[in-house]
Amino acid sequence: MYKNIHDTCLIGTGYWGSIIFNTLNKITKKNILTYDINKKNNILLKKKFGNKVVISKNIEEILECRNIKNIILATHPSVNYYLAKKFLNNKKNIFIEKPIVKEQKKMKKLIYLAKKNNVILMGGYIYLYNSYIKKIKKLLNKKILGKIKFIEINRKNLGPIRNEVSAHIDLGSHDLSILLYLFDKKVKLLNIETKKILKKSVSDISTMNLKIGNILCDINSSWLNPTKERRLLIIGSKKMLIFDEMETVNKLKIYNKYAYYPEISKFKNNYISNKARIYKGKTKNVFVKETDTLKNELTYFARKCKQKSQPITNGEFCLKILKLIG
Ligand SMILES: NC(=O)c1ccc[n+]([C@@H]2O[C@H](COP(=O)([O-])OP(=O)(O)OC[C@H]3O[C@@H](n4cnc5c(N)ncnc54)[C@H](O)[C@@H]3O)[C@@H](O)[C@H]2O)c1
């Protein structure tokens, strides 16, 4: 139908969709088919990218378009289920931005449909394609920090404020994806404290207390914060690590610092003290080659669609997250 068209169509060209378009534009020389129910967003995209943007008339046209093999949904969780079902039943591979859908039942149905139609279903949990997070996984595997004791993740900013889902779902789901990836262990939600400030139906500020094996973990999410914070802290028995995305350089640091109580058996007769000891060594910047995370994620999706092999952020992975927050 359309000539010189990329095999991936983008649906939803709002804030994040337009960023996805920009990245797709770097990946392919071909024109890119898009669709948004809001015509204003289509016009804005066209103004920015000119003829590279091909605007589809409606969803049905995309469903029928044989050149389109893969779909990216950068729409809201309330419409994702309805849209995804149509495309999966039409044997199109699908990438859905987090947090995918609101209900576990709907996620399970999408997983079933992807399997039935032998197509790929991938969730947009972008941090799994981030070079810093990959580096942290390698460091943890090498047990550089000793035994992990505590983790704290802060994801705060003023906006974007969501209407449909609370902050722990919109923001905290990113952090749950990071924890599931880093530890590959069962994550248990112990408690969740939410604060509804701007309106009654969704919370703006939240803290999730979790346990990953024996590791205690707090995830703090807020879209009602004057400054932007994106910080992962890991406290180990031998060292501590901070990944601070807001730093322009040296985002990843390992602090050669720790605290401990001496074992009673090691007390000398002439010196008995039950005080905690603190060790403060040097701090090391960990070099990480920065890559375009969204480009990594989208090229990975395209590769998995071609290979017909399961992505790491497949439907089951998304369901695990939904089970924790849903
Ligand atoms: N991975 C990330 O880091 C990241 C970052 C930002 C947003 N997101 C996710 O991306 C999704 C979109 O967020 P956003 O900030 O771009 O929201 P947005 O409101 O700016 O954009 C959503 C777009 O979807 C369109 N839309 C809604 N219903 C539609 C339908 N039935 N058919 C076609 N288009 C429809 C809207 O008109 C709008 O343009 C959310 O789920 C959000 O959580 C992910």
mmCIF file of C-alpha atoms and ligand atoms in Angstrom:
data_model
loop_
_atom_site.group_PDB
_atom_site.id
_atom_site.type_symbol
_atom_site.label_atom_id
_atom_site.label_comp_id
_atom_site.label_asym_id
_atom_site.label_seq_id
_atom_site.Cartn_x
_atom_site.Cartn_y
_atom_site.Cartn_z
ATOM 1 C CA MET A 1 0.000 0.000 0.000
ATOM 2 C CA TYR A 2 2.486 2.602 1.170
ATOM 3 C CA LYS A 3 5.838 2.664 -0.654
ATOM 4 C CA ASN A 4 9.259 2.953 0.984
ATOM 5 C CA ILE A 5 7.685 2.438 4.381
ATOM 6 C CA HIS A 6 9.487 1.116 7.478
ATOM 7 C CA ASP A 7 8.130 -2.197 8.765
ATOM 8 C CA THR A 8 7.300 -0.661 12.172
ATOM 9 C CA CYS A 9 4.337 1.618 12.786
ATOM 10 C CA LEU A 10 4.163 4.005 15.736
ATOM 11 C CA ILE A 11 0.821 4.564 17.424
ATOM 12 C CA GLY A 12 0.614 7.461 19.869
ATOM 13 C CA THR A 13 2.731 10.488 19.022
ATOM 14 C CA GLY A 14 2.439 12.445 22.256
ATOM 15 C CA TYR A 15 5.377 13.260 24.530
ATOM 16 C CA TRP A 16 7.086 9.860 24.525
ATOM 17 C CA GLY A 17 5.842 8.805 21.085
ATOM 18 C CA SER A 18 7.552 11.782 19.456
ATOM 19 C CA ILE A 19 10.816 10.810 21.181
ATOM 20 C CA ILE A 20 10.360 7.258 19.888
ATOM 21 C CA PHE A 21 9.771 8.667 16.398
ATOM 22 C CA ASN A 22 13.008 10.639 16.620
ATOM 23 C CA THR A 23 14.878 7.424 17.455
ATOM 24 C CA LEU A 24 13.145 5.365 14.744
ATOM 25 C CA ASN A 25 14.143 8.121 12.343
ATOM 26 C CA LYS A 26 17.801 7.490 13.253
ATOM 27 C CA ILE A 27 17.355 3.742 12.757
ATOM 28 C CA THR A 28 15.725 3.766 9.311
ATOM 29 C CA LYS A 29 16.022 5.780 6.123
ATOM 30 C CA LYS A 30 12.499 4.730 5.180
ATOM 31 C CA ASN A 31 9.333 6.703 5.908
ATOM 32 C CA ILE A 32 7.514 5.843 9.125
ATOM 33 C CA LEU A 33 3.800 5.213 9.410
ATOM 34 C CA THR A 34 2.207 6.806 12.475
ATOM 35 C CA TYR A 35 -1.229 7.242 13.950
ATOM 36 C CA ASP A 36 -2.619 9.312 16.784
ATOM 37 C CA ILE A 37 -6.239 9.907 17.633
ATOM 38 C CA ASN A 38 -5.329 13.519 18.382
ATOM 39 C CA LYS A 39 -4.776 15.234 15.017
ATOM 40 C CA LYS A 40 -2.801 18.069 16.615
ATOM 41 C CA ASN A 41 -0.036 15.646 17.579
ATOM 42 C CA ASN A 42 0.140 14.325 14.008
ATOM 43 C CA ILE A 43 0.537 17.869 12.688
ATOM 44 C CA LEU A 44 3.241 18.695 15.231
ATOM 45 C CA LEU A 45 5.202 15.587 14.232
ATOM 46 C CA LYS A 46 4.849 16.386 10.550
ATOM 47 C CA LYS A 47 6.128 19.921 11.167
ATOM 48 C CA LYS A 48 9.211 18.529 12.863
ATOM 49 C CA PHE A 49 10.063 15.586 10.615
ATOM 50 C CA GLY A 50 8.405 16.496 7.291
ATOM 51 C CA ASN A 51 7.920 13.740 4.711
ATOM 52 C CA LYS A 52 9.452 11.059 6.942
ATOM 53 C CA VAL A 53 6.104 11.065 8.763
ATOM 54 C CA VAL A 54 3.314 9.194 7.011
ATOM 55 C CA ILE A 55 0.042 9.607 8.858
ATOM 56 C CA SER A 56 -2.386 6.738 8.695
ATOM 57 C CA LYS A 57 -6.099 7.470 8.371
ATOM 58 C CA ASN A 58 -7.151 4.940 10.963
ATOM 59 C CA ILE A 59 -6.259 1.747 12.819
ATOM 60 C CA GLU A 60 -8.019 -0.481 10.252
ATOM 61 C CA GLU A 61 -5.701 0.751 7.535
ATOM 62 C CA ILE A 62 -2.661 -0.226 9.635
ATOM 63 C CA LEU A 63 -4.171 -3.634 10.360
ATOM 64 C CA GLU A 64 -4.529 -4.254 6.645
ATOM 65 C CA CYS A 65 -1.133 -2.884 5.662
ATOM 66 C CA ARG A 66 1.007 -5.915 4.739
ATOM 67 C CA ASN A 67 4.263 -3.933 4.904
ATOM 68 C CA ILE A 68 3.699 -3.282 8.576
ATOM 69 C CA LYS A 69 4.974 -6.211 10.641
ATOM 70 C CA ASN A 70 5.636 -4.507 13.978
ATOM 71 C CA ILE A 71 3.633 -2.041 16.064
ATOM 72 C CA ILE A 72 4.834 0.313 18.790
ATOM 73 C CA LEU A 73 2.181 1.556 21.194
ATOM 74 C CA ALA A 74 3.128 4.791 22.965
ATOM 75 C CA THR A 75 -0.423 5.274 24.162
ATOM 76 C CA HIS A 76 -2.006 5.091 27.631
ATOM 77 C CA PRO A 77 -2.656 1.923 29.692
ATOM 78 C CA SER A 78 -6.439 2.414 29.316
ATOM 79 C CA VAL A 79 -6.332 2.010 25.508
ATOM 80 C CA ASN A 80 -3.375 -0.375 25.204
ATOM 81 C CA TYR A 81 -5.413 -3.530 25.762
ATOM 82 C CA TYR A 82 -8.016 -2.712 23.140
ATOM 83 C CA LEU A 83 -5.380 -1.706 20.579
ATOM 84 C CA ALA A 84 -2.926 -4.529 21.342
ATOM 85 C CA LYS A 85 -5.629 -7.195 21.023
ATOM 86 C CA LYS A 86 -6.481 -6.019 17.505
ATOM 87 C CA PHE A 87 -2.862 -6.117 16.346
ATOM 88 C CA LEU A 88 -1.991 -9.426 17.996
ATOM 89 C CA ASN A 89 -5.030 -11.057 16.411
ATOM 90 C CA ASN A 90 -3.789 -9.661 13.107
ATOM 91 C CA LYS A 91 -0.425 -11.392 13.639
ATOM 92 C CA LYS A 92 1.574 -8.206 14.143
ATOM 93 C CA ASN A 93 4.446 -8.092 16.644
ATOM 94 C CA ILE A 94 3.850 -5.524 19.345
ATOM 95 C CA PHE A 95 5.883 -3.307 21.654
ATOM 96 C CA ILE A 96 3.836 -1.637 24.385
ATOM 97 C CA GLU A 97 5.115 1.169 26.548
ATOM 98 C CA LYS A 98 5.147 0.522 30.274
ATOM 99 C CA PRO A 99 3.089 -0.006 32.415
ATOM 100 C CA ILE A 100 1.295 -1.805 29.546
ATOM 101 C CA VAL A 101 -2.171 -2.373 31.070
ATOM 102 C CA LYS A 102 -3.751 -1.847 34.467
ATOM 103 C CA GLU A 103 -5.164 -5.313 35.132
ATOM 104 C CA GLN A 104 -3.316 -8.640 35.404
ATOM 105 C CA LYS A 105 -6.216 -10.377 33.663
ATOM 106 C CA LYS A 106 -5.691 -8.233 30.567
ATOM 107 C CA MET A 107 -1.929 -8.816 30.606
ATOM 108 C CA LYS A 108 -2.524 -12.582 30.747
ATOM 109 C CA LYS A 109 -4.881 -12.341 27.763
ATOM 110 C CA LEU A 110 -2.273 -10.422 25.744
ATOM 111 C CA ILE A 111 0.341 -13.065 26.583
ATOM 112 C CA TYR A 112 -2.093 -15.746 25.443
ATOM 113 C CA LEU A 113 -2.861 -13.932 22.187
ATOM 114 C CA ALA A 114 0.823 -13.384 21.380
ATOM 115 C CA LYS A 115 1.501 -17.084 21.878
ATOM 116 C CA LYS A 116 -1.561 -18.176 19.916
ATOM 117 C CA ASN A 117 -0.657 -15.970 16.964
ATOM 118 C CA ASN A 118 3.063 -16.738 17.181
ATOM 119 C CA VAL A 119 4.081 -13.090 17.432
ATOM 120 C CA ILE A 120 6.328 -11.084 19.757
ATOM 121 C CA LEU A 121 4.948 -9.128 22.703
ATOM 122 C CA MET A 122 7.500 -6.823 24.339
ATOM 123 C CA GLY A 123 7.046 -4.343 27.187
ATOM 124 C CA GLY A 124 8.811 -0.979 27.103
ATOM 125 C CA TYR A 125 10.923 -1.388 30.228
ATOM 126 C CA ILE A 126 13.750 0.721 28.891
ATOM 127 C CA TYR A 127 16.228 0.411 31.780
ATOM 128 C CA LEU A 128 17.016 -3.160 30.829
ATOM 129 C CA TYR A 129 18.685 -1.740 27.729
ATOM 130 C CA ASN A 130 20.657 0.906 29.632
ATOM 131 C CA SER A 131 24.436 0.483 29.635
ATOM 132 C CA TYR A 132 24.776 1.631 33.280
ATOM 133 C CA ILE A 133 22.222 -0.876 34.534
ATOM 134 C CA LYS A 134 23.985 -3.609 32.543
ATOM 135 C CA LYS A 135 27.291 -2.591 34.109
ATOM 136 C CA ILE A 136 25.753 -2.659 37.608
ATOM 137 C CA LYS A 137 24.497 -6.197 36.948
ATOM 138 C CA LYS A 138 28.045 -7.245 36.016
ATOM 139 C CA LEU A 139 29.445 -5.618 39.187
ATOM 140 C CA LEU A 140 26.851 -7.371 41.345
ATOM 141 C CA ASN A 141 27.589 -10.712 39.698
ATOM 142 C CA LYS A 142 31.252 -10.214 40.601
ATOM 143 C CA LYS A 143 30.144 -9.531 44.219
ATOM 144 C CA ILE A 144 32.206 -6.326 44.277
ATOM 145 C CA LEU A 145 30.015 -4.798 47.001
ATOM 146 C CA GLY A 146 30.083 -7.839 49.299
ATOM 147 C CA LYS A 147 26.728 -8.993 50.603
ATOM 148 C CA ILE A 148 23.927 -6.652 49.524
ATOM 149 C CA LYS A 149 22.057 -5.261 52.533
ATOM 150 C CA PHE A 150 19.816 -2.434 51.341
ATOM 151 C CA ILE A 151 18.668 -0.683 48.170
ATOM 152 C CA GLU A 152 16.964 2.667 47.736
ATOM 153 C CA ILE A 153 15.666 4.059 44.449
ATOM 154 C CA ASN A 154 14.435 7.621 44.102
ATOM 155 C CA ARG A 155 12.562 8.668 40.984
ATOM 156 C CA LYS A 156 11.121 12.123 41.472
ATOM 157 C CA ASN A 157 10.346 15.190 39.396
ATOM 158 C CA LEU A 158 7.658 17.801 38.862
ATOM 159 C CA GLY A 159 5.545 15.871 36.337
ATOM 160 C CA PRO A 160 4.684 14.308 34.038
ATOM 161 C CA ILE A 161 1.498 13.909 36.065
ATOM 162 C CA ARG A 162 -0.605 10.932 35.006
ATOM 163 C CA ASN A 163 -4.405 10.771 35.186
ATOM 164 C CA GLU A 164 -4.899 7.042 34.934
ATOM 165 C CA VAL A 165 -2.310 5.404 37.156
ATOM 166 C CA SER A 166 -0.593 6.342 40.419
ATOM 167 C CA ALA A 167 3.041 7.367 40.726
ATOM 168 C CA HIS A 168 4.173 3.958 42.014
ATOM 169 C CA ILE A 169 2.738 2.371 38.872
ATOM 170 C CA ASP A 170 3.937 4.921 36.329
ATOM 171 C CA LEU A 171 7.366 5.622 37.874
ATOM 172 C CA GLY A 172 7.882 2.729 40.293
ATOM 173 C CA SER A 173 7.340 0.128 37.553
ATOM 174 C CA HIS A 174 10.653 1.241 36.001
ATOM 175 C CA ASP A 175 12.393 0.534 39.302
ATOM 176 C CA LEU A 176 10.741 -2.835 39.766
ATOM 177 C CA SER A 177 11.958 -3.773 36.282
ATOM 178 C CA ILE A 178 15.497 -2.781 37.308
ATOM 179 C CA LEU A 179 15.354 -4.881 40.502
ATOM 180 C CA LEU A 180 13.933 -7.938 38.743
ATOM 181 C CA TYR A 181 16.702 -7.694 36.155
ATOM 182 C CA LEU A 182 19.560 -7.064 38.590
ATOM 183 C CA PHE A 183 18.740 -9.794 41.064
ATOM 184 C CA ASP A 184 16.782 -12.385 39.154
ATOM 185 C CA LYS A 185 15.153 -13.313 42.475
ATOM 186 C CA LYS A 186 11.627 -13.212 43.789
ATOM 187 C CA VAL A 187 10.664 -9.663 44.735
ATOM 188 C CA LYS A 188 8.110 -9.347 47.529
ATOM 189 C CA LEU A 189 6.110 -6.208 48.243
ATOM 190 C CA LEU A 190 5.997 -5.718 52.038
ATOM 191 C CA ASN A 191 4.165 -2.427 52.206
ATOM 192 C CA ILE A 192 3.120 0.492 50.077
ATOM 193 C CA GLU A 193 2.460 3.981 51.331
ATOM 194 C CA THR A 194 0.685 6.272 48.874
ATOM 195 C CA LYS A 195 -0.241 9.958 49.125
ATOM 196 C CA LYS A 196 -3.104 11.424 47.104
ATOM 197 C CA ILE A 197 -2.471 15.132 46.994
ATOM 198 C CA LEU A 198 -3.627 16.613 43.694
ATOM 199 C CA LYS A 199 -6.781 14.504 43.256
ATOM 200 C CA LYS A 200 -8.593 11.623 44.887
ATOM 201 C CA SER A 201 -8.275 8.865 42.323
ATOM 202 C CA VAL A 202 -4.486 8.590 41.883
ATOM 203 C CA SER A 203 -1.580 9.011 44.287
ATOM 204 C CA ASP A 204 1.205 11.462 43.497
ATOM 205 C CA ILE A 205 3.833 10.349 45.990
ATOM 206 C CA SER A 206 4.578 6.810 47.132
ATOM 207 C CA THR A 207 7.023 4.520 48.868
ATOM 208 C CA MET A 208 7.150 0.805 48.236
ATOM 209 C CA ASN A 209 8.966 -1.352 50.806
ATOM 210 C CA LEU A 210 10.168 -4.582 49.256
ATOM 211 C CA LYS A 211 12.252 -7.619 49.987
ATOM 212 C CA ILE A 212 14.428 -9.330 47.389
ATOM 213 C CA GLY A 213 15.562 -12.510 49.098
ATOM 214 C CA ASN A 214 16.991 -11.028 52.313
ATOM 215 C CA ILE A 215 17.674 -7.592 50.828
ATOM 216 C CA LEU A 216 15.477 -4.752 52.031
ATOM 217 C CA CYS A 217 14.552 -2.201 49.427
ATOM 218 C CA ASP A 218 12.653 1.104 49.205
ATOM 219 C CA ILE A 219 11.337 2.634 46.010
ATOM 220 C CA ASN A 220 10.322 6.298 46.296
ATOM 221 C CA SER A 221 8.248 7.711 43.436
ATOM 222 C CA SER A 222 6.898 11.234 43.028
ATOM 223 C CA TRP A 223 5.762 13.607 40.298
ATOM 224 C CA LEU A 224 5.268 16.348 42.861
ATOM 225 C CA ASN A 225 8.863 17.309 43.545
ATOM 226 C CA PRO A 226 10.658 20.573 42.666
ATOM 227 C CA THR A 227 13.834 18.860 41.456
ATOM 228 C CA LYS A 228 14.520 15.860 39.256
ATOM 229 C CA GLU A 229 16.004 12.847 41.045
ATOM 230 C CA ARG A 230 16.985 9.573 39.423
ATOM 231 C CA ARG A 231 19.138 7.747 41.926
ATOM 232 C CA LEU A 232 19.861 4.133 42.698
ATOM 233 C CA LEU A 233 21.740 3.366 45.912
ATOM 234 C CA ILE A 234 23.019 -0.088 46.823
ATOM 235 C CA ILE A 235 24.515 -0.703 50.262
ATOM 236 C CA GLY A 236 26.783 -3.713 50.472
ATOM 237 C CA SER A 237 28.716 -5.218 53.373
ATOM 238 C CA LYS A 238 32.028 -4.125 51.777
ATOM 239 C CA LYS A 239 31.187 -1.249 49.440
ATOM 240 C CA MET A 240 28.361 1.060 48.411
ATOM 241 C CA LEU A 241 27.229 2.053 44.926
ATOM 242 C CA ILE A 242 25.368 5.065 43.582
ATOM 243 C CA PHE A 243 24.014 5.448 40.053
ATOM 244 C CA ASP A 244 22.874 9.034 39.675
ATOM 245 C CA GLU A 245 21.416 9.721 36.248
ATOM 246 C CA MET A 246 21.277 13.447 36.922
ATOM 247 C CA GLU A 247 25.060 13.748 37.065
ATOM 248 C CA THR A 248 26.535 14.935 33.776
ATOM 249 C CA VAL A 249 29.753 12.972 34.285
ATOM 250 C CA ASN A 250 30.652 10.129 36.635
ATOM 251 C CA LYS A 251 27.097 8.860 36.996
ATOM 252 C CA LEU A 252 28.256 5.578 38.544
ATOM 253 C CA LYS A 253 30.381 5.556 41.680
ATOM 254 C CA ILE A 254 31.584 2.878 44.042
ATOM 255 C CA TYR A 255 32.267 4.066 47.577
ATOM 256 C CA ASN A 256 34.819 2.011 49.420
ATOM 257 C CA LYS A 257 32.918 2.548 52.643
ATOM 258 C CA TYR A 258 31.079 0.301 55.012
ATOM 259 C CA ALA A 259 29.866 -0.045 58.573
ATOM 260 C CA TYR A 260 29.671 -3.099 60.788
ATOM 261 C CA TYR A 261 29.445 -4.332 64.359
ATOM 262 C CA PRO A 262 32.428 -6.429 65.442
ATOM 263 C CA GLU A 263 31.701 -10.052 66.278
ATOM 264 C CA ILE A 264 31.719 -10.691 70.037
ATOM 265 C CA SER A 265 34.127 -13.628 69.639
ATOM 266 C CA LYS A 266 36.728 -11.208 68.265
ATOM 267 C CA PHE A 267 36.718 -8.904 71.333
ATOM 268 C CA LYS A 268 40.037 -8.811 73.112
ATOM 269 C CA ASN A 269 40.048 -9.179 76.888
ATOM 270 C CA ASN A 270 41.402 -5.712 77.428
ATOM 271 C CA TYR A 271 39.224 -3.970 74.851
ATOM 272 C CA ILE A 272 35.537 -4.557 74.756
ATOM 273 C CA SER A 273 33.354 -2.226 72.766
ATOM 274 C CA ASN A 274 30.009 -2.879 71.166
ATOM 275 C CA LYS A 275 30.170 0.259 69.032
ATOM 276 C CA ALA A 276 29.668 0.017 65.273
ATOM 277 C CA ARG A 277 32.840 0.445 63.227
ATOM 278 C CA ILE A 278 32.986 2.588 60.130
ATOM 279 C CA TYR A 279 35.458 2.155 57.321
ATOM 280 C CA LYS A 280 36.015 5.003 54.838
ATOM 281 C CA GLY A 281 38.194 4.281 51.837
ATOM 282 C CA LYS A 282 38.479 5.908 48.449
ATOM 283 C CA THR A 283 35.617 6.481 46.029
ATOM 284 C CA LYS A 284 35.975 5.135 42.498
ATOM 285 C CA ASN A 285 34.247 6.403 39.370
ATOM 286 C CA VAL A 286 33.191 3.525 37.164
ATOM 287 C CA PHE A 287 33.586 4.220 33.471
ATOM 288 C CA VAL A 288 30.622 3.200 31.359
ATOM 289 C CA LYS A 289 30.438 3.779 27.623
ATOM 290 C CA GLU A 290 27.207 5.695 27.170
ATOM 291 C CA THR A 291 24.836 4.426 24.505
ATOM 292 C CA ASP A 292 21.430 5.562 23.261
ATOM 293 C CA THR A 293 19.170 3.458 25.499
ATOM 294 C CA LEU A 294 16.004 3.951 23.455
ATOM 295 C CA LYS A 295 17.865 3.034 20.263
ATOM 296 C CA ASN A 296 19.174 -0.105 22.004
ATOM 297 C CA GLU A 297 15.630 -0.987 23.047
ATOM 298 C CA LEU A 298 14.019 -0.413 19.648
ATOM 299 C CA THR A 299 16.709 -2.223 17.659
ATOM 300 C CA TYR A 300 16.447 -5.118 20.135
ATOM 301 C CA PHE A 301 12.679 -5.236 19.527
ATOM 302 C CA ALA A 302 13.219 -5.284 15.746
ATOM 303 C CA ARG A 303 15.814 -8.066 16.114
ATOM 304 C CA LYS A 304 13.575 -10.193 18.314
ATOM 305 C CA CYS A 305 10.708 -9.780 15.832
ATOM 306 C CA LYS A 306 12.949 -10.946 12.987
ATOM 307 C CA GLN A 307 14.317 -13.875 14.982
ATOM 308 C CA LYS A 308 10.907 -14.670 16.464
ATOM 309 C CA SER A 309 12.595 -15.127 19.827
ATOM 310 C CA GLN A 310 11.396 -14.008 23.252
ATOM 311 C CA PRO A 311 12.621 -10.597 24.470
ATOM 312 C CA ILE A 312 13.826 -10.248 28.057
ATOM 313 C CA THR A 313 10.967 -7.820 28.750
ATOM 314 C CA ASN A 314 8.366 -10.213 27.364
ATOM 315 C CA GLY A 315 4.774 -10.505 28.516
ATOM 316 C CA GLU A 316 5.668 -12.720 31.493
ATOM 317 C CA PHE A 317 8.201 -10.146 32.695
ATOM 318 C CA CYS A 318 5.546 -7.405 32.463
ATOM 319 C CA LEU A 319 3.087 -9.616 34.346
ATOM 320 C CA LYS A 320 5.580 -10.066 37.204
ATOM 321 C CA ILE A 321 5.678 -6.280 37.606
ATOM 322 C CA LEU A 322 1.918 -5.958 37.391
ATOM 323 C CA LYS A 323 1.516 -8.637 40.088
ATOM 324 C CA LEU A 324 3.592 -6.473 42.422
ATOM 325 C CA ILE A 325 1.848 -3.170 41.752
ATOM 326 C CA GLY A 326 -1.514 -4.127 40.298
HETATM 327 N N1 LIG B 1 9.869 4.304 28.704
HETATM 328 C C1 LIG B 1 9.890 5.503 29.195
HETATM 329 O O1 LIG B 1 10.900 5.976 29.723
HETATM 330 C C2 LIG B 1 8.647 6.346 29.100
HETATM 331 C C3 LIG B 1 8.742 7.735 29.223
HETATM 332 C C4 LIG B 1 7.578 8.482 29.121
HETATM 333 C C5 LIG B 1 6.358 7.844 28.928
HETATM 334 N N2 LIG B 1 6.321 6.501 28.820
HETATM 335 C C6 LIG B 1 5.019 5.807 28.637
HETATM 336 O O2 LIG B 1 4.525 6.080 27.330
HETATM 337 C C7 LIG B 1 3.101 6.130 27.342
HETATM 338 C C8 LIG B 1 2.651 7.458 26.722
HETATM 339 O O3 LIG B 1 3.097 8.509 27.553
HETATM 340 P P1 LIG B 1 3.167 10.030 27.029
HETATM 341 O O4 LIG B 1 3.835 10.805 28.081
HETATM 342 O O5 LIG B 1 3.720 10.063 25.662
HETATM 343 O O6 LIG B 1 1.620 10.402 26.989
HETATM 344 P P2 LIG B 1 0.926 11.437 26.002
HETATM 345 O O7 LIG B 1 -0.421 11.721 26.572
HETATM 346 O O8 LIG B 1 1.820 12.600 25.748
HETATM 347 O O9 LIG B 1 0.770 10.623 24.638
HETATM 348 C C9 LIG B 1 -0.123 9.572 24.456
HETATM 349 C C10 LIG B 1 -0.696 9.698 23.059
HETATM 350 O O10 LIG B 1 -1.537 8.587 22.771
HETATM 351 C C11 LIG B 1 -2.615 9.090 21.971
HETATM 352 N N3 LIG B 1 -3.754 8.183 22.013
HETATM 353 C C12 LIG B 1 -4.592 7.937 23.051
HETATM 354 N N4 LIG B 1 -5.531 7.035 22.692
HETATM 355 C C13 LIG B 1 -5.251 6.674 21.417
HETATM 356 C C14 LIG B 1 -5.847 5.771 20.507
HETATM 357 N N5 LIG B 1 -6.930 5.052 20.824
HETATM 358 N N6 LIG B 1 -5.293 5.652 19.283
HETATM 359 C C15 LIG B 1 -4.199 6.371 18.930
HETATM 360 N N7 LIG B 1 -3.606 7.257 19.750
HETATM 361 C C16 LIG B 1 -4.130 7.407 20.983
HETATM 362 C C17 LIG B 1 -2.912 10.444 22.579
HETATM 363 O O11 LIG B 1 -3.662 11.266 21.692
HETATM 364 C C18 LIG B 1 -1.524 10.963 22.854
HETATM 365 O O12 LIG B 1 -1.009 11.706 21.784
HETATM 366 C C19 LIG B 1 2.686 5.977 28.809
HETATM 367 O O13 LIG B 1 2.282 4.649 29.047
HETATM 368 C C20 LIG B 1 3.940 6.289 29.594
HETATM 369 O O14 LIG B 1 4.021 5.613 30.828
HETATM 370 C C21 LIG B 1 7.429 5.744 28.891
#
